[in-house]
Coordinates of C-alpha atoms (C1' of nucleotides) in Angstrom, one line a residue:
Chain A
X13 CA 0.0 0.0 0.0
X14 CA 1.3 3.4 -0.8
X15 CA 0.1 4.6 2.6
X16 CA 2.6 2.4 4.3
X17 CA 5.5 4.2 2.7
X18 CA 4.2 7.6 3.5
X19 CA 3.4 6.8 7.0
X20 CA 6.6 5.0 7.7
X21 CA 8.3 8.2 6.5
X22 CA 6.3 10.2 8.9
X23 CA 7.1 7.8 11.7
X24 CA 10.8 8.2 11.0
X25 CA 10.4 11.9 11.0
X26 CA 8.6 11.8 14.3
X27 CA 11.3 9.7 15.8
X28 CA 13.9 11.8 14.3
X29 CA 12.5 14.9 16.0
X30 CA 12.1 13.3 19.4
X31 CA 15.1 11.1 19.6
X32 CA 17.6 12.7 17.4
X33 CA 20.5 11.4 19.3
X34 CA 19.4 7.9 18.8
X35 CA 20.7 6.8 15.5
X36 CA 18.2 4.8 13.5
X37 CA 19.6 1.4 13.3
X38 CA 20.9 0.6 9.9
X39 CA 18.5 -2.0 8.6
X40 CA 18.0 -3.6 11.9
X41 CA 17.4 -7.1 10.8
X42 CA 14.2 -8.8 12.0
X43 CA 15.9 -12.1 12.6
X44 CA 17.9 -10.5 15.3
X45 CA 14.8 -9.2 17.0
X46 CA 13.0 -12.5 16.5
X47 CA 15.8 -14.4 18.0
X48 CA 15.6 -12.3 21.1
X49 CA 11.9 -12.9 21.3
X50 CA 12.3 -16.6 21.4
X51 CA 14.9 -16.7 24.0
X52 CA 14.3 -17.1 27.7
X53 CA 14.8 -13.9 29.6
X54 CA 18.2 -14.7 30.8
X55 CA 19.5 -15.7 27.4
X56 CA 18.0 -12.6 25.9
X57 CA 19.6 -10.4 28.5
X58 CA 22.9 -11.8 27.6
X59 CA 22.4 -11.1 24.0
X60 CA 21.0 -7.7 24.6
X61 CA 24.0 -6.7 26.6
X62 CA 26.1 -7.5 23.6
X63 CA 23.9 -6.4 20.8
X64 CA 21.7 -3.5 21.8
X65 CA 22.1 -0.2 23.4
X66 CA 19.3 -0.7 25.9
X67 CA 17.4 1.7 27.9
X68 CA 17.1 2.3 31.6
X69 CA 14.6 -0.4 32.0
X70 CA 16.7 -3.1 30.5
X71 CA 19.6 -1.9 32.5
X72 CA 17.5 -2.3 35.6
X73 CA 16.2 -5.6 34.4
X74 CA 12.8 -4.3 34.0
X75 CA 12.2 -5.2 30.5
X76 CA 10.4 -8.5 30.8
X77 CA 8.0 -8.9 28.0
X78 CA 8.9 -12.2 26.4
X79 CA 6.5 -14.3 24.4
X80 CA 8.2 -17.4 25.4
X81 CA 7.5 -16.5 29.0
X82 CA 3.9 -15.9 28.2
X83 CA 3.0 -18.2 25.4
X84 CA -0.7 -18.5 24.8
X85 CA -1.0 -21.9 26.5
X86 CA 0.9 -20.8 29.6
X87 CA -1.7 -18.5 30.8
X88 CA -0.3 -16.3 33.5
X89 CA 2.6 -17.5 35.3
X90 CA 5.5 -19.7 34.4
X91 CA 7.4 -18.8 37.5
X92 CA 4.9 -17.1 39.8
X93 CA 4.3 -13.5 39.1
X94 CA 5.1 -11.6 36.0
X95 CA 7.0 -8.4 36.0
X96 CA 5.6 -5.4 34.3
X97 CA 7.3 -3.6 31.6
X98 CA 7.6 0.1 32.2
X99 CA 8.3 2.1 29.1
X100 CA 11.0 4.8 29.4
X101 CA 10.1 8.4 29.2
X102 CA 11.6 8.5 25.8
X103 CA 9.7 5.5 24.5
X104 CA 6.5 6.9 25.9
X105 CA 7.1 10.3 24.5
X106 CA 7.8 8.9 21.1
X107 CA 4.7 6.8 21.2
X108 CA 2.7 9.8 22.3
X109 CA 4.0 11.9 19.5
X110 CA 3.2 9.3 16.9
X111 CA -0.2 8.7 18.4
X112 CA -1.0 12.4 17.9
X113 CA -0.3 12.0 14.3
X114 CA -1.9 8.6 13.8
X115 CA -4.0 6.9 16.4
X116 CA -3.8 3.6 14.4
X117 CA -0.8 2.1 12.7
X118 CA -0.5 -0.5 10.0
X119 CA 1.6 -3.5 10.7
X120 CA 4.6 -2.1 8.9
X121 CA 4.5 1.1 10.9
X122 CA 4.2 -0.9 14.1
X123 CA 7.1 -3.0 13.2
X124 CA 9.2 0.1 12.3
X125 CA 8.3 1.8 15.5
X126 CA 8.9 -1.3 17.5
X127 CA 12.4 -1.5 16.1
X128 CA 13.1 2.1 16.7
X129 CA 12.1 1.8 20.3
X130 CA 13.5 -1.6 21.0
X131 CA 10.1 -2.9 21.7
X132 CA 8.2 -5.7 20.2
X133 CA 5.6 -5.3 17.5
X134 CA 3.0 -6.7 20.0
X135 CA 4.0 -4.2 22.6
X136 CA 3.5 -1.3 20.2
X137 CA 0.2 -2.7 19.1
X138 CA -1.0 -3.1 22.7
X139 CA 0.2 0.4 23.6
X140 CA -1.8 1.9 20.8
X141 CA -4.8 -0.2 21.7
X142 CA -4.8 0.9 25.2
X143 CA -4.1 4.5 24.2
X144 CA -7.1 4.5 21.9
X145 CA -9.3 3.0 24.6
X146 CA -8.2 5.5 27.2
X147 CA -8.4 8.4 24.9
X148 CA -11.9 7.4 24.1
X149 CA -12.8 7.0 27.7
X150 CA -11.5 10.5 28.6
X151 CA -13.4 12.0 25.7
X152 CA -16.5 10.3 26.9
X153 CA -16.0 11.8 30.3
X154 CA -15.5 15.2 28.8
X155 CA -18.6 14.8 26.7
X156 CA -20.6 13.7 29.7
X157 CA -19.4 16.7 31.7
X158 CA -20.3 19.0 28.9
X159 CA -23.8 17.5 28.5
X160 CA -24.3 17.8 32.2
X161 CA -23.5 21.5 32.1
X162 CA -25.8 21.9 29.1
X163 CA -28.6 20.2 31.0
X164 CA -28.1 22.4 34.0
X165 CA -28.1 25.5 31.8
X166 CA -31.3 24.5 30.1
X167 CA -33.0 23.7 33.3
X168 CA -32.1 27.1 34.7
X169 CA -33.2 28.8 31.5
X170 CA -36.5 26.9 31.5
X171 CA -37.1 28.0 35.1
X172 CA -36.3 31.5 34.3
X173 CA -38.6 31.6 31.3
X174 CA -41.5 30.1 33.3
X175 CA -41.1 32.7 35.9
X176 CA -41.0 35.4 33.3
X177 CA -44.1 34.2 31.7
X178 CA -45.9 34.0 35.0
X179 CA -44.9 37.6 35.7
X180 CA -46.0 38.8 32.4
X181 CA -49.4 37.1 32.7
X182 CA -49.8 38.6 36.2
X183 CA -49.0 42.1 34.9
X184 CA -51.4 42.0 32.0
X185 CA -54.2 40.6 34.0
X186 CA -53.9 43.0 36.7
X187 CA -54.5 42.3 40.3
X188 CA -56.9 39.5 39.9
X189 CA -55.5 36.5 41.7
X190 CA -58.2 34.3 40.2
X191 CA -56.5 34.2 36.8
X192 CA -53.4 32.6 38.1
X193 CA -55.4 29.7 39.4
X194 CA -57.2 29.1 36.2
X195 CA -56.1 26.3 34.1
X196 CA -55.6 26.7 30.4
X197 CA -58.2 24.0 29.8
X198 CA -60.8 25.9 31.8
X199 CA -60.2 29.2 30.1
X200 CA -60.3 27.6 26.7
X201 CA -63.7 25.9 27.2
X202 CA -65.3 29.0 28.5
X203 CA -63.9 31.6 26.1
X204 CA -66.5 33.7 24.3
X205 CA -64.1 34.9 21.7
X206 CA -63.3 31.4 20.6
X207 CA -66.6 30.2 19.4
X208 CA -65.8 26.7 18.4
X209 CA -64.8 25.9 21.9
X210 CA -67.8 27.5 23.4
X211 CA -70.4 25.0 24.6
X212 CA -74.0 25.9 23.7
X213 CA -75.4 26.2 27.1
X214 CA -72.6 28.3 28.5
X215 CA -73.8 31.4 26.8
X216 CA -76.2 31.9 29.6
X217 CA -73.5 32.4 32.1
X218 CA -71.6 35.0 30.1
X219 CA -72.2 37.8 32.4
X220 CA -71.0 36.2 35.6
X221 CA -67.9 37.6 37.2
X222 CA -66.0 34.4 36.9
X223 CA -66.8 34.1 33.2
X224 CA -65.7 37.7 32.6
X225 CA -62.4 36.9 34.3
X226 CA -62.1 33.7 32.4
X227 CA -62.8 35.3 29.1
X228 CA -60.3 38.1 29.6
X229 CA -57.7 35.7 30.8
X230 CA -58.2 33.5 27.8
X231 CA -58.0 36.4 25.4
X232 CA -54.8 37.3 27.0
X233 CA -53.6 33.7 26.8
X234 CA -54.5 33.6 23.1
X235 CA -52.7 36.8 22.4
X236 CA -49.7 35.6 24.2
X237 CA -49.7 32.3 22.3
X238 CA -50.3 33.9 19.0
X239 CA -47.5 36.4 18.9
X240 CA -46.8 38.0 22.1
X241 CA -44.2 35.8 23.7
Chain B
dC21 C1' -11.0 -18.0 7.6
dC22 C1' -7.9 -14.7 9.2
dA23 C1' -6.0 -10.4 10.7
dG24 C1' -7.1 -6.3 13.0
dT25 C1' -9.7 -3.7 16.4
dC26 C1' -12.3 -3.0 20.5
dA27 C1' -14.3 -3.6 25.2
dA28 C1' -13.7 -5.6 29.4
dT29 C1' -10.7 -7.1 32.6
dC30 C1' -6.6 -8.5 35.1
dA31 C1' -2.4 -7.4 37.4
dG32 C1' 2.1 -5.0 38.6
dC33 C1' 3.9 -0.9 40.2
dA34 C1' 4.3 3.8 42.1
dC35 C1' 2.5 7.1 44.9
dC36 C1' -0.2 8.8 48.9
Chain C
dG19 C1' -3.7 -0.5 52.3
dG20 C1' -6.2 2.2 48.7
dT21 C1' -5.9 4.2 44.4
dG22 C1' -4.6 5.5 39.7
dC23 C1' -2.0 4.5 35.9
dT24 C1' -0.7 1.4 32.5
dG25 C1' 1.0 -2.9 30.2
dA26 C1' -1.0 -7.2 29.0
dT27 C1' -4.7 -10.8 28.0
dT28 C1' -8.9 -12.5 26.3
dG29 C1' -13.0 -13.0 23.7
dA30 C1' -16.2 -11.0 20.5
dC31 C1' -16.9 -8.7 16.3
dT32 C1' -15.9 -7.3 11.6
dG33 C1' -14.2 -6.5 6.9
dG34 C1' -11.7 -8.5 3.2

DNA sequence: CCAGTCAATCAGCACC
DNA sequence: GGTGCTGATTGACTGG
């Protein structure tokens, strides 16, 4: 794929920027790496001392990730507990840099990066997997927080608008406390200006105080709904 | 079917 | 000892 080439170049650039002082190994042969993967830790250590400039971890004996030690059939422990690889600052920084550019890598890129960092292909793969998962998790948390704030704002706004509406209604109606207690349904059924809603026998009661209040309040309601607010 | 990815989970380690 | 971070494993899913 043409992408491979381009991306490998960018990987190399990334690494060049970050770890300029680390010379890119001249055609570091895979067999060499593979050999180390197949050796038991001690044997590998011996070879590493000879062949590789290793990082702090290896110097401290902290670089433990060996497939032979954790072959698929030997589930967890060959010899009790496993040690955990801790990436060096430089390794982490390089991985981070590249992750910023590409959150996923193709196999060739992973291999190239693994060789650059003295890691295994699988380790790079796992690192990117975890990084993606944790980035996603963080983003989800951020989104969640954002939505929570939005919800709070909308609730406040809703409350504020309700209050405002209530105040406006009270102002227009004047000092008649009856109106506030009237439900929309009630005002609609009794309104004289809205003939289709008017029940036939309600005409008789038009002149009562309560109906006058209801009528006026419904007229106000209509005007508010139609264009006022 | 296989390789790659993801989600869930485990587990070691450092820090408090 | 509890907790957070992070490397590693496993199983399910998916596209080619």
